[in-house]
PDB file of C-alpha atoms in Angstrom:
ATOM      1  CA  UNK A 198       0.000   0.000   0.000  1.00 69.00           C
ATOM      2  CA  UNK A 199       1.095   3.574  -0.468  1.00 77.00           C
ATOM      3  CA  UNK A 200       1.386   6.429   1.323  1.00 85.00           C
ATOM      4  CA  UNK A 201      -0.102   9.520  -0.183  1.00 84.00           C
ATOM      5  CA  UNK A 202      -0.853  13.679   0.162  1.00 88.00           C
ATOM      6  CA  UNK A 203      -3.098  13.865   3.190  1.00 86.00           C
ATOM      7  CA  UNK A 204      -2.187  10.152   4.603  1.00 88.00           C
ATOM      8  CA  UNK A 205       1.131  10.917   5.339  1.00 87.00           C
ATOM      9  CA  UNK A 206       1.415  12.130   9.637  1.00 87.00           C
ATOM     10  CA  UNK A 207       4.736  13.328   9.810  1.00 89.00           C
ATOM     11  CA  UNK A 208       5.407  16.734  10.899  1.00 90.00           C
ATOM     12  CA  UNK A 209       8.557  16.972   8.445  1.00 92.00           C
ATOM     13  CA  UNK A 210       8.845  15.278   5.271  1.00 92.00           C
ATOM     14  CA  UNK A 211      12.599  15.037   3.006  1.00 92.00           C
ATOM     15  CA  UNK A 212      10.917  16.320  -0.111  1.00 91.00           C
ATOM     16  CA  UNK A 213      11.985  15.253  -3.719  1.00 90.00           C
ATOM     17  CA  UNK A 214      10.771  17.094  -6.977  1.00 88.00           C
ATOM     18  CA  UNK A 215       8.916  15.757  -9.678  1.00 88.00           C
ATOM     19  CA  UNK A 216      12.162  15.820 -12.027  1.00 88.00           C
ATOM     20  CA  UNK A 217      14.419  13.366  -8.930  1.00 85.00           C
ATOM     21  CA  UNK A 218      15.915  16.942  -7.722  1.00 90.00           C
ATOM     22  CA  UNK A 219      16.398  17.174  -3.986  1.00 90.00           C
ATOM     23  CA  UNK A 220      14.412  20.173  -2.526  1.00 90.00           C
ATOM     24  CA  UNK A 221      15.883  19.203   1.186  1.00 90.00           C
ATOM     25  CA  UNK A 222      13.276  18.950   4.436  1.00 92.00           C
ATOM     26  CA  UNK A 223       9.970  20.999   4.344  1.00 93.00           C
ATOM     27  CA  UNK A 224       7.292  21.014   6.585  1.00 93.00           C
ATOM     28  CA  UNK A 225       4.444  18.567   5.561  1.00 91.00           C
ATOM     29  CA  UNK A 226       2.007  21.754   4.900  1.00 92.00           C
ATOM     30  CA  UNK A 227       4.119  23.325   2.567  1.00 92.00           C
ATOM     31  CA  UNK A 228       4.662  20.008   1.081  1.00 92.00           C
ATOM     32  CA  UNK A 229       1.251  19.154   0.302  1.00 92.00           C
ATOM     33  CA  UNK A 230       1.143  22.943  -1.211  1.00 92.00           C
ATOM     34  CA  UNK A 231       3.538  22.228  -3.902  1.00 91.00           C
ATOM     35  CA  UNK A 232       1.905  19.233  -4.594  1.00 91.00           C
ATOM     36  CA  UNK A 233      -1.167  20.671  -5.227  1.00 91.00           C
ATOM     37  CA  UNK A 234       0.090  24.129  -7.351  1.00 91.00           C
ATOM     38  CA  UNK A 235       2.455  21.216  -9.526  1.00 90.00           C
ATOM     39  CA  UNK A 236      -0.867  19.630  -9.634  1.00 88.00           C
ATOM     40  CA  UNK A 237       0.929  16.402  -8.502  1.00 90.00           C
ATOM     41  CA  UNK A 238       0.651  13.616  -5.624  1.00 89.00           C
ATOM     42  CA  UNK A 239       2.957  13.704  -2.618  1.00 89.00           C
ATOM     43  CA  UNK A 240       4.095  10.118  -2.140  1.00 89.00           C
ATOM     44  CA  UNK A 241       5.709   8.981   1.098  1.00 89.00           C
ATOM     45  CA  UNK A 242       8.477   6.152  -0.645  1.00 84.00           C
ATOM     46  CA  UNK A 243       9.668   4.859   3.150  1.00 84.00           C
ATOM     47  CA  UNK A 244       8.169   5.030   7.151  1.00 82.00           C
ATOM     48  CA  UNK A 245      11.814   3.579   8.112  1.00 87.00           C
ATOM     49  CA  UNK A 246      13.437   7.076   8.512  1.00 84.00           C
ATOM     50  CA  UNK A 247      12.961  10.483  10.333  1.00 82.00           C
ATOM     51  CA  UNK A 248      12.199  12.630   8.373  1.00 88.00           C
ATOM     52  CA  UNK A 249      10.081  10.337   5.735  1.00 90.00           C
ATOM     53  CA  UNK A 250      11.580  10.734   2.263  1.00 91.00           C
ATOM     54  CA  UNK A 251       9.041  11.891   0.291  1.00 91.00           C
ATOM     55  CA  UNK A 252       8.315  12.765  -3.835  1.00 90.00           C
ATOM     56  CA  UNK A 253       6.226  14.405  -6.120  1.00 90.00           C
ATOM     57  CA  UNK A 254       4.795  12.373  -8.470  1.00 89.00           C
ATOM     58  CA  UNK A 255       2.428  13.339 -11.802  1.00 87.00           C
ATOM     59  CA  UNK A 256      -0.720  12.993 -10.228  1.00 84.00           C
ATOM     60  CA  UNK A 257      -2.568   9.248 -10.695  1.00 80.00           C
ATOM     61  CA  UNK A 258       0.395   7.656 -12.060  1.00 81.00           C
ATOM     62  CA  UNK A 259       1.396   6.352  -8.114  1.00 78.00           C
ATOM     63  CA  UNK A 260      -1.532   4.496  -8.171  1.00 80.00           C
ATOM     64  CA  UNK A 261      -0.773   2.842 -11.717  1.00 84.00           C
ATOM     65  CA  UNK A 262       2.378   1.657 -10.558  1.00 82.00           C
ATOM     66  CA  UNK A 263       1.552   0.360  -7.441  1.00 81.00           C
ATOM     67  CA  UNK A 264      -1.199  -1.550  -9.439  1.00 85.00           C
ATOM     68  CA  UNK A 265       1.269  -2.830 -11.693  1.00 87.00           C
ATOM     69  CA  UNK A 266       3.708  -3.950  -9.194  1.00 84.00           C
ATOM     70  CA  UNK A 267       1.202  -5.738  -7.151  1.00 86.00           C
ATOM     71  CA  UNK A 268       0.204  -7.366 -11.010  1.00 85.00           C
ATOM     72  CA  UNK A 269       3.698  -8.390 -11.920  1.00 82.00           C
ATOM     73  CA  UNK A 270       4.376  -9.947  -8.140  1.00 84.00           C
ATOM     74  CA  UNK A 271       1.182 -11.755  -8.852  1.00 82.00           C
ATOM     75  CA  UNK A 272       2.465 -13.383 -12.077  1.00 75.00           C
ATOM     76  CA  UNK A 273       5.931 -14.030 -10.457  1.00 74.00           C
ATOM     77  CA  UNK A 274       4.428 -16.177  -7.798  1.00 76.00           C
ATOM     78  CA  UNK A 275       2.537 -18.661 -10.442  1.00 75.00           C
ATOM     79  CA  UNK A 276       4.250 -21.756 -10.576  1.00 77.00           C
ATOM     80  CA  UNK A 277       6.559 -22.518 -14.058  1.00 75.00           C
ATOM     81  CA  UNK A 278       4.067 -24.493 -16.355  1.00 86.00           C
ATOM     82  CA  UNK A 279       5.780 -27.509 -17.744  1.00 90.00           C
ATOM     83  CA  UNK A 280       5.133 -28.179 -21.328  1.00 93.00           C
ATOM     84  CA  UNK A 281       5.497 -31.656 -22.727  1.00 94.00           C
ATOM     85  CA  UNK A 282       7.435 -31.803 -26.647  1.00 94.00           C
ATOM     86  CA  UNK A 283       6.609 -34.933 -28.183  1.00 94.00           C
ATOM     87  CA  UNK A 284       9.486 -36.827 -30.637  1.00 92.00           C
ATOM     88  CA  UNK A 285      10.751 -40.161 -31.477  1.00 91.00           C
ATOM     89  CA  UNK A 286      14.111 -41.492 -32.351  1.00 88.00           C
ATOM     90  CA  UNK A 287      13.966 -41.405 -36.048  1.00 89.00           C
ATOM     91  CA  UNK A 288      12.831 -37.966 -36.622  1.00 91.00           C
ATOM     92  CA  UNK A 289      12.809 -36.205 -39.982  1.00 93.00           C
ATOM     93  CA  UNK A 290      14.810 -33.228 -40.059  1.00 94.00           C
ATOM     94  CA  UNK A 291      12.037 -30.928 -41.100  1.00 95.00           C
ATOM     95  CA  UNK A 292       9.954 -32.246 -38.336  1.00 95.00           C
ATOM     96  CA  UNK A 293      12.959 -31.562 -35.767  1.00 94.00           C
ATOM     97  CA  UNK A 294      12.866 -27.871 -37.064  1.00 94.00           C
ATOM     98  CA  UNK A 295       9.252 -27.465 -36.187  1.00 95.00           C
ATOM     99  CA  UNK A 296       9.615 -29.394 -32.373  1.00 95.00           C
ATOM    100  CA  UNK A 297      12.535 -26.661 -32.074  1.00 95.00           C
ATOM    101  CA  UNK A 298      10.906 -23.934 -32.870  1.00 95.00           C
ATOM    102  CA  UNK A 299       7.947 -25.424 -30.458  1.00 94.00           C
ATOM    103  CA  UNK A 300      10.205 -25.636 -27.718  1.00 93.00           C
ATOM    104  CA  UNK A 301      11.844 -22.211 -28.454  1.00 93.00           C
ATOM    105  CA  UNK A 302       8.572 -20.452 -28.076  1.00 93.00           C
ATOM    106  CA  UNK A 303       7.454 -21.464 -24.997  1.00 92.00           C
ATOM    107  CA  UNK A 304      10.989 -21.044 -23.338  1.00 90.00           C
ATOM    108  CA  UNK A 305      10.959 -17.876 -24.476  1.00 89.00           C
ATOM    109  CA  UNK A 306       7.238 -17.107 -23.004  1.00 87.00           C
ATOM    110  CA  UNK A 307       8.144 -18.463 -19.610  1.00 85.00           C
ATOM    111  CA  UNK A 308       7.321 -22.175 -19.452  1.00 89.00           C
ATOM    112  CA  UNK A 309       9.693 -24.840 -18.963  1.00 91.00           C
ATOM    113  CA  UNK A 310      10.105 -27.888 -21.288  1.00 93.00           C
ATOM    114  CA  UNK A 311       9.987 -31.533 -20.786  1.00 93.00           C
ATOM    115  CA  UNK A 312      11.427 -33.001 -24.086  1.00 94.00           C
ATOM    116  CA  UNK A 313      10.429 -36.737 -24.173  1.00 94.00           C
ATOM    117  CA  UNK A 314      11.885 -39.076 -27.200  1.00 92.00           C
ATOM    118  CA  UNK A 315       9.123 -42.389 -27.260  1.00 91.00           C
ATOM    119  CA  UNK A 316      11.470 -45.604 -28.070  1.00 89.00           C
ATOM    120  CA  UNK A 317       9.672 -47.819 -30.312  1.00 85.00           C
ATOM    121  CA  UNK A 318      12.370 -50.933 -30.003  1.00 81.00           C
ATOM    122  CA  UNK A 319      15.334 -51.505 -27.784  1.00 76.00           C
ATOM    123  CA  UNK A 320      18.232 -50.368 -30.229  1.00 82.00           C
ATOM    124  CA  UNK A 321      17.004 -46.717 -30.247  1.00 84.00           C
ATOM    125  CA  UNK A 322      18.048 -45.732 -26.930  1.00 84.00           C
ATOM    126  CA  UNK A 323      21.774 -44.256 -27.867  1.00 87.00           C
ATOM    127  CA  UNK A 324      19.896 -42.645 -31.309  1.00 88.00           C
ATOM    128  CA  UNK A 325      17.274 -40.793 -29.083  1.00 89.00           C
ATOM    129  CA  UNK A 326      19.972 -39.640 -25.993  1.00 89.00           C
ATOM    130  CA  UNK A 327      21.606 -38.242 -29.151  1.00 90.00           C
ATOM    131  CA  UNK A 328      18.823 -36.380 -30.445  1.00 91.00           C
ATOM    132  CA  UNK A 329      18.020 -35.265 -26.821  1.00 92.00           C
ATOM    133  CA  UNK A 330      21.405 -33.776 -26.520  1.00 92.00           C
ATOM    134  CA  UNK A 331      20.916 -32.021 -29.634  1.00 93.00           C
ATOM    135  CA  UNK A 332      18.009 -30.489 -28.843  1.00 93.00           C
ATOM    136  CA  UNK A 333      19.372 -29.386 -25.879  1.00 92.00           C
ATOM    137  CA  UNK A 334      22.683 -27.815 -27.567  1.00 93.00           C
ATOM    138  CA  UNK A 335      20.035 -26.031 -29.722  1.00 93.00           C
ATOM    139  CA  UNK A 336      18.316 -24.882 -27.001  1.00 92.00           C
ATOM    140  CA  UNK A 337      21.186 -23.161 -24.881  1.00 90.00           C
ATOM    141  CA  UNK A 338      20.009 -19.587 -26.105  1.00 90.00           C
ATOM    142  CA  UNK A 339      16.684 -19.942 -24.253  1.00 91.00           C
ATOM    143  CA  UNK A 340      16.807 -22.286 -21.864  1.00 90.00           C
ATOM    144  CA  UNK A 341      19.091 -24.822 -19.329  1.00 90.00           C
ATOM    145  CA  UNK A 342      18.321 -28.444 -18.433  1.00 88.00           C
ATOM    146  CA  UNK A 343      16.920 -28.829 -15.179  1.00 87.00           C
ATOM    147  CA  UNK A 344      17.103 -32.729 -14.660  1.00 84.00           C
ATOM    148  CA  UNK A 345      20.374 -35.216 -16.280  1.00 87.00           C
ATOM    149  CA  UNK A 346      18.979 -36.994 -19.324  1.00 88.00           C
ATOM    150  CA  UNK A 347      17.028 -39.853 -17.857  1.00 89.00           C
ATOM    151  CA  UNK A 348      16.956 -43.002 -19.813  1.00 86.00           C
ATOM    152  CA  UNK A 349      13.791 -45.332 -19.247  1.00 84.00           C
ATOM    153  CA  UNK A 350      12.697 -48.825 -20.431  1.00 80.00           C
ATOM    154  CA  UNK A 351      10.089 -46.898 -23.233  1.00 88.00           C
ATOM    155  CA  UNK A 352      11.507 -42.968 -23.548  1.00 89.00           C
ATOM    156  CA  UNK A 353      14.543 -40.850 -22.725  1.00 91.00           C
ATOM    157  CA  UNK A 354      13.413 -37.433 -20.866  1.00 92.00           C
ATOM    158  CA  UNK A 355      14.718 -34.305 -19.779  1.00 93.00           C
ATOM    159  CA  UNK A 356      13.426 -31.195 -18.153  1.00 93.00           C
ATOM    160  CA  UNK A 357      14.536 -27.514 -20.032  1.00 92.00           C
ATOM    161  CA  UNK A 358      13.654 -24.211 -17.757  1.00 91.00           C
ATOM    162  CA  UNK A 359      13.973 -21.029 -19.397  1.00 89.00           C
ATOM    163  CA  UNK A 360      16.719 -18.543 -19.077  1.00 85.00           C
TER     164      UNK A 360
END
């Protein structure tokens, strides 16, 4: 929450101009007069220290940026989704491209990757590590493998998290 024009209690504020210049301690009166002839909002930035520094701001755009703070915490506390890329060991090249560029996109939006290479028989396990490893060489620009690459009885698997 913020702090703002008539809200803020102290007697004294450290005042700051609407272009960052310093214009040293004022009493919270004359304060709230600038702010009003600038036709600006006086915003109290921290309660921590006597007096509280304080700043002009363009009037309403305090409020914006609070809201988009509090927006952008929101969407940093979401857990990473985990996408699952589909391939198998004897992959055309063309259809490579397109799983790369797959995977590429939603590294690059935010989600992490869980490549998974299906083994049809038991000879395909070295051809689809290689392919894995690959991918992941392709990959470096956007993203880092989370997990080693795990090699089961029917698919090799690893996990990519974006940069």
């Amino acid at each position: 929450m913020i702090i703002m024009n008539e809200k803020i209690k102290a007697a004294e504020v450290a005042l700051t101009g609407l272009n960052g210049e310093d214009l040293g301690i004022v009493p919270r009166a004359e304060a709230l007069e600038t702010a009003k002839r600038l036709k600006a909002d006086l915003v109290c930035t921290s309660l921590f220290s006597s007096p509280p520094p304080c700043k002009l701001v363009a009037r309403g755009s305090a409020k914006q940026e609070a809201q988009k703070d509090k927006q952008a915490e929101r969407k940093a506390s979401q857990p990473v989704k985990v996408k699952e890329i589909r391939l198998t060991a004897q992959i055309e090249e063309h259809d490579y491209e397109t799983k790369f560029r797959q995977s590429e996109k939603l590294l690059a939006s935010g989600d992490a990757v869980q490549l998974v290479v299906k083994l049809s028989g038991s000879k395909e396990g070295p051809r689809a590590k290689e392919l894995t490893e690959r991918m992941l060489k392709d990959l470096a620009g956007v993203g880092k493998r989370e997990t080693g690459i795990q090699v089961s009885g029917k698919q090799v698997a690893v996990r990519v998290n974006p940069l």
